[in-house]
PDB file of C-alpha atoms in Angstrom:
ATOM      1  CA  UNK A  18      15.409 -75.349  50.990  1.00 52.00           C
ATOM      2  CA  UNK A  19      17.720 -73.648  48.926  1.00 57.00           C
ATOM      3  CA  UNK A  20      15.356 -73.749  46.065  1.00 57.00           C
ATOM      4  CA  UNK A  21      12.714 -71.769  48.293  1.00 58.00           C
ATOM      5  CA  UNK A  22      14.893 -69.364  49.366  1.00 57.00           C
ATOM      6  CA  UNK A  23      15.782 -68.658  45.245  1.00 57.00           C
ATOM      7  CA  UNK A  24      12.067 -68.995  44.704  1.00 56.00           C
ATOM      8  CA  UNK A  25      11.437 -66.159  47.227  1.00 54.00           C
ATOM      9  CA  UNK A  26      14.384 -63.849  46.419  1.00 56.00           C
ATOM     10  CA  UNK A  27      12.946 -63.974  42.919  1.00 54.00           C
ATOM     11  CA  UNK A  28       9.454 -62.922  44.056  1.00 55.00           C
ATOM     12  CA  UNK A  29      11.413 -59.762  46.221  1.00 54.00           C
ATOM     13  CA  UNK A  30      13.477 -58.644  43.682  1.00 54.00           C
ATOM     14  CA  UNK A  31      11.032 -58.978  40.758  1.00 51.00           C
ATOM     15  CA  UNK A  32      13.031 -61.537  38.424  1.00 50.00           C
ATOM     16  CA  UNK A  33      11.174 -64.187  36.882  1.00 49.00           C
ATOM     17  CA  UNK A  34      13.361 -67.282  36.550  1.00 50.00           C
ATOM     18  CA  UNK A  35      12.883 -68.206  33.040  1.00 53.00           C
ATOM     19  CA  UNK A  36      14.974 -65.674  31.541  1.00 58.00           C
ATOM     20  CA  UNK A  37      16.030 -63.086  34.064  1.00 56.00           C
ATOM     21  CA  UNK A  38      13.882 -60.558  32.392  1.00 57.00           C
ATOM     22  CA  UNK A  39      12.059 -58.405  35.224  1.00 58.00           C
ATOM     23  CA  UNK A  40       8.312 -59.138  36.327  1.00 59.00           C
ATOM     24  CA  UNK A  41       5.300 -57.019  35.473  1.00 61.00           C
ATOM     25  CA  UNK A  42       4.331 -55.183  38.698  1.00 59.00           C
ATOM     26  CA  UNK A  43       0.090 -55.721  39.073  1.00 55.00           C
ATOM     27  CA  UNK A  44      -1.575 -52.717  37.777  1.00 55.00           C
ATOM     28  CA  UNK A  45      -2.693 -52.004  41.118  1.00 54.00           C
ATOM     29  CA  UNK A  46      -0.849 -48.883  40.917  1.00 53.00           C
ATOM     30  CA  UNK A  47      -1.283 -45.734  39.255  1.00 53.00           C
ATOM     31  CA  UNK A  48       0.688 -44.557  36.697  1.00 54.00           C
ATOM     32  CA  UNK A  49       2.519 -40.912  37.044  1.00 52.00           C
ATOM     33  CA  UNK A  50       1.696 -39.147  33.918  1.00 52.00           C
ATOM     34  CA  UNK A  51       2.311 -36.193  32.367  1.00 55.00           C
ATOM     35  CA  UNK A  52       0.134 -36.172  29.022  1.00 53.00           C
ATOM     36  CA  UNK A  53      -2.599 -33.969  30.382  1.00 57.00           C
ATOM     37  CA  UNK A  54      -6.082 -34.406  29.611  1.00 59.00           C
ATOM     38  CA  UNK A  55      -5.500 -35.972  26.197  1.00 68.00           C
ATOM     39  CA  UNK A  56      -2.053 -37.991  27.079  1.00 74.00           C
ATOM     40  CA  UNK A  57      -0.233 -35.950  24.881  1.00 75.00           C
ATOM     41  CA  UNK A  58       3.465 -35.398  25.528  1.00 86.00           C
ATOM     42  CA  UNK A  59       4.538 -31.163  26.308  1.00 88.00           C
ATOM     43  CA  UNK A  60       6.663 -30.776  22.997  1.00 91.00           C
ATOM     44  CA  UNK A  61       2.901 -32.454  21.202  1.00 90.00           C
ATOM     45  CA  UNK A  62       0.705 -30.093  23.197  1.00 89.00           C
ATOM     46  CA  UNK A  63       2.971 -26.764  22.299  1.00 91.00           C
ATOM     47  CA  UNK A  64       2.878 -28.068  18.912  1.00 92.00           C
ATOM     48  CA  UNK A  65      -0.976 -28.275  18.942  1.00 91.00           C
ATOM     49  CA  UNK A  66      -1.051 -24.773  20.954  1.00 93.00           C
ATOM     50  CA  UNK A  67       1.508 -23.205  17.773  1.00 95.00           C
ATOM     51  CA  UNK A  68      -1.118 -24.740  15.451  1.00 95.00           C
ATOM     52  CA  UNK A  69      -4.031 -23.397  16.763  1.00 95.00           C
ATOM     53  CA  UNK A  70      -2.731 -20.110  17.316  1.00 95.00           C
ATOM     54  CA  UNK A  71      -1.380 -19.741  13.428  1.00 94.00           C
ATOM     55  CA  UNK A  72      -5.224 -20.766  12.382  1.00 93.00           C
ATOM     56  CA  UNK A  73      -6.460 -18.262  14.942  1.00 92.00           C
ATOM     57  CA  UNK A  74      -4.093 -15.743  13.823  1.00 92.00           C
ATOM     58  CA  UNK A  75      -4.980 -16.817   9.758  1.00 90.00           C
ATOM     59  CA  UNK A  76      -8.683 -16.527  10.196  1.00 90.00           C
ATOM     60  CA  UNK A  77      -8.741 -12.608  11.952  1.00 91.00           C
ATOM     61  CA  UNK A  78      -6.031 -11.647   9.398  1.00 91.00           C
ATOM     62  CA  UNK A  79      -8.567 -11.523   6.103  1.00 90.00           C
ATOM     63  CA  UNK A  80     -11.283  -9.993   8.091  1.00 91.00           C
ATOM     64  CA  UNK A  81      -8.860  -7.452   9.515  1.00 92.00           C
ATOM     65  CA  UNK A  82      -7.026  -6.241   6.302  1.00 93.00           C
ATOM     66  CA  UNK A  83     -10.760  -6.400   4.535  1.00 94.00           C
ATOM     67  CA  UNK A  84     -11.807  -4.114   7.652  1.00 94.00           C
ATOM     68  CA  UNK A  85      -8.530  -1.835   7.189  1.00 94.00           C
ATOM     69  CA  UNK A  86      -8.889  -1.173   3.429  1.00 95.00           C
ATOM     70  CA  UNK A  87     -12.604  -0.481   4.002  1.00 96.00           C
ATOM     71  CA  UNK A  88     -11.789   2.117   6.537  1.00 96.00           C
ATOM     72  CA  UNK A  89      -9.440   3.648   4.121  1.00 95.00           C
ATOM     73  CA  UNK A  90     -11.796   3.761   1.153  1.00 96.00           C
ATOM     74  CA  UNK A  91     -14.411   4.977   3.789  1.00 97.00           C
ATOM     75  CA  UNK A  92     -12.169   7.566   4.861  1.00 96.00           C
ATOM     76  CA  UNK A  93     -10.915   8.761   0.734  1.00 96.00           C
ATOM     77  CA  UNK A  94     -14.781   8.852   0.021  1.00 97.00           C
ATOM     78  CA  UNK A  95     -15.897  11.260   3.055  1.00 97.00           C
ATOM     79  CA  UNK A  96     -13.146  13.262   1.855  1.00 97.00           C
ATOM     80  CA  UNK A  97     -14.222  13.900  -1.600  1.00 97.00           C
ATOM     81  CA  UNK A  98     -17.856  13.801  -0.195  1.00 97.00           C
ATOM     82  CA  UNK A  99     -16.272  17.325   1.416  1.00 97.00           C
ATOM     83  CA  UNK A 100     -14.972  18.261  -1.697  1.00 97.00           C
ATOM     84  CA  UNK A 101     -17.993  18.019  -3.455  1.00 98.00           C
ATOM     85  CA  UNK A 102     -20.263  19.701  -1.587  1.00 98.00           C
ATOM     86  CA  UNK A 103     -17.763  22.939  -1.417  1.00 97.00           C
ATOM     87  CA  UNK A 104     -17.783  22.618  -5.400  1.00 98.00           C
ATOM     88  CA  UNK A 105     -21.640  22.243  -5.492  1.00 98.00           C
ATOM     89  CA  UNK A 106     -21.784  25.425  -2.962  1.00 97.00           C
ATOM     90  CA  UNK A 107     -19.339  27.416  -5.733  1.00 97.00           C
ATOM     91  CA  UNK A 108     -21.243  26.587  -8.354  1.00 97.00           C
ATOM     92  CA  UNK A 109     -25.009  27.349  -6.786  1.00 97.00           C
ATOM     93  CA  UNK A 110     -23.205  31.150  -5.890  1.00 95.00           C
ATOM     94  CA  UNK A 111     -22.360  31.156  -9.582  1.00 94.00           C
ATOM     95  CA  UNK A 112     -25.634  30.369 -10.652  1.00 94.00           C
ATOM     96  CA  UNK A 113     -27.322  33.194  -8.684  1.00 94.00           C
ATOM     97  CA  UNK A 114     -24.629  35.605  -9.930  1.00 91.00           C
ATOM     98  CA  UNK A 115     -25.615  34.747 -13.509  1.00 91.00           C
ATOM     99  CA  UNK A 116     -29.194  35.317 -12.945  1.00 93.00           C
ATOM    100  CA  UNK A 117     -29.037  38.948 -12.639  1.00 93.00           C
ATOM    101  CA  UNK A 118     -29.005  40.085 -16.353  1.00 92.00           C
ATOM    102  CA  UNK A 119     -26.328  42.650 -15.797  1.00 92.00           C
ATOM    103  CA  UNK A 120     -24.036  40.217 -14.402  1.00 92.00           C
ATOM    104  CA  UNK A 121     -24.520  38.347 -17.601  1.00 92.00           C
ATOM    105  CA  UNK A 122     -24.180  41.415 -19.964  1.00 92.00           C
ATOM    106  CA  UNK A 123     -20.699  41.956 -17.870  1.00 92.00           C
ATOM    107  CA  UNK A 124     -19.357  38.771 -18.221  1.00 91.00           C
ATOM    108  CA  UNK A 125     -20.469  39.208 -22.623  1.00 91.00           C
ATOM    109  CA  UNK A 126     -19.008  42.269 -22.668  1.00 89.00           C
ATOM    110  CA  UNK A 127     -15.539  40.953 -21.295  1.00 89.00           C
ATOM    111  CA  UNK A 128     -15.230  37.585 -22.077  1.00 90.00           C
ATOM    112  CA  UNK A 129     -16.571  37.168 -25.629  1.00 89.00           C
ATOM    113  CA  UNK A 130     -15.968  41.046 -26.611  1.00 87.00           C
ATOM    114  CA  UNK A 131     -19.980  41.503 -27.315  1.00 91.00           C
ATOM    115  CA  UNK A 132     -21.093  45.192 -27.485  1.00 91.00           C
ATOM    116  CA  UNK A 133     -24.756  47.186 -27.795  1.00 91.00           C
ATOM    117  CA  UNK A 134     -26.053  48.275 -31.286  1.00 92.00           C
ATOM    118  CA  UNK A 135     -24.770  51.199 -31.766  1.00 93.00           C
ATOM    119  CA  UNK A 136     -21.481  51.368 -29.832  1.00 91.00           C
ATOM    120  CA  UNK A 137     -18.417  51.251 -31.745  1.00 90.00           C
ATOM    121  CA  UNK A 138     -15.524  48.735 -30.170  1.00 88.00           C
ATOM    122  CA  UNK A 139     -12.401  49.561 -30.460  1.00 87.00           C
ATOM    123  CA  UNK A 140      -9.304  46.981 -29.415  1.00 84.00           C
ATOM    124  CA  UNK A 141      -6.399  48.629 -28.460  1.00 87.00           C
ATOM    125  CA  UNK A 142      -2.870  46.485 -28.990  1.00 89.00           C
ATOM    126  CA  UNK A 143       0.073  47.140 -27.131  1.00 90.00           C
ATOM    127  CA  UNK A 144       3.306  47.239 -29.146  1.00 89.00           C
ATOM    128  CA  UNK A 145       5.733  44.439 -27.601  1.00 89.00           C
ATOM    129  CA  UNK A 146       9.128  45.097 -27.741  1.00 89.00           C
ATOM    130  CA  UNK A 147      10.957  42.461 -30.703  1.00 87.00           C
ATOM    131  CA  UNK A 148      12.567  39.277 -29.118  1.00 85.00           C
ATOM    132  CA  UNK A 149      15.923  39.628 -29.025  1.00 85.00           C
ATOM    133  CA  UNK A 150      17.896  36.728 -31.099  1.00 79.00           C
ATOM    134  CA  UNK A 151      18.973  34.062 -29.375  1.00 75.00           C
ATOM    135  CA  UNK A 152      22.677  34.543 -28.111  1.00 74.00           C
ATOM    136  CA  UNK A 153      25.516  33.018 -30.525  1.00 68.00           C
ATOM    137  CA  UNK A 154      27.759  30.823 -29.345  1.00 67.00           C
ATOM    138  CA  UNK A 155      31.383  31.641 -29.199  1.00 63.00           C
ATOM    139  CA  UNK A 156      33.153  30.473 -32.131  1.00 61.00           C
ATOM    140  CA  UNK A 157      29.962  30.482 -34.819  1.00 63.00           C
ATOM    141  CA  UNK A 158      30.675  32.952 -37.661  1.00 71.00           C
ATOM    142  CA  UNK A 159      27.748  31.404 -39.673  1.00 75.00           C
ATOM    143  CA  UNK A 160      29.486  28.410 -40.726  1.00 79.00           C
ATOM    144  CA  UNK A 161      27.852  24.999 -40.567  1.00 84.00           C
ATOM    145  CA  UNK A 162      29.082  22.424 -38.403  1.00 85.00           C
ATOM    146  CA  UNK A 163      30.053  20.344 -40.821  1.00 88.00           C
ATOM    147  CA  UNK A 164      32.612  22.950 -42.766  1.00 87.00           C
ATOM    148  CA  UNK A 165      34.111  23.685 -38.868  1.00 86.00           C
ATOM    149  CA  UNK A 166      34.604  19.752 -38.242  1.00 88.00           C
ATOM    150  CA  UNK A 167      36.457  19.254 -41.947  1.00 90.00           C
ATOM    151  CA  UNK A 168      38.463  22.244 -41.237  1.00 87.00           C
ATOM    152  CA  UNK A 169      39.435  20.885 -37.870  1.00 87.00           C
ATOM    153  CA  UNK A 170      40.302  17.652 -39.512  1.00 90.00           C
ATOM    154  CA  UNK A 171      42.059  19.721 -42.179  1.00 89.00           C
ATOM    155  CA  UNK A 172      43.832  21.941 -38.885  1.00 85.00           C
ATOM    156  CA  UNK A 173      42.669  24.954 -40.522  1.00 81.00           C
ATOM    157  CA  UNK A 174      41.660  27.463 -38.177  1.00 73.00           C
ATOM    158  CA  UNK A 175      38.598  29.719 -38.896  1.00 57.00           C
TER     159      UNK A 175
END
């Protein structure tokens, strides 16, 4: 009697009597788990979350600074686009100024000094004032550097 009375203690308690080891329970019940859809563990899935986010993060980064430097160059080239055209408007005013012959005979007259036949050119010069000489410094009476710094080794005085 005893031995039945072991035999179902064992069975309550969940003890197997070969080496006191505990029994498997049936798999009749389910398991609690916290893996998620793909049974991975929360430090694996923020780990797999970090990852994608980095490759997410890697792949907009070229197309973004590719994007940015575009928009720069973009922006440099309207800007001499601007430039241009107000150079290209200068130069078409020019161009109509210089097709009125007297315009032209103006611009020979002063620039390159051209006259009529017949006309006598005369070029007037304006006296300038000499330069002054340069200022001496104190101490040079005309003596080279080299006779002051042998008379200074000598203690002669000039």
């Amino acid at each position: 009697m005893r031995a039945r009375r072991d035999s179902a203690q064992r069975k309550t308690t969940g003890t197997s009597s070969v080496r006191g080891t505990p029994k498997r329970r049936p798999a009749s019940r389910a398991k609690s788990s916290t893996g998620g859809a793909f049974k991975l563990s929360s430090t694996r899935r923020a780990a797999v979350l970090a990852l994608l986010v980095c490759v997410m993060a890697l792949s907009v980064a070229v197309p973004l600074r590719t994007y940015l430097s575009q928009r720069d160059e973009l922006a440099a080239q309207e800007s001499q686009r601007v430039e241009l055209e107000i150079q290209v408007r200068e130069l078409e005013q020019r161009k109509q100024e210089l097709s009125d012959p007297a315009q032209v005979e103006a611009e020979a007259r002063a620039r390159l000094g051209y006259v009529r036949p017949g006309e006598t050119p005369y070029i007037v010069e304006v006296p300038q004032a000499p330069a002054p000489p340069p200022p001496r410094a104190p101490g040079d009476d005309g003596v080279p550097w080299y006779e002051e710094m042998w008379n200074s080794v000598l203690g002669k005085e000039s």
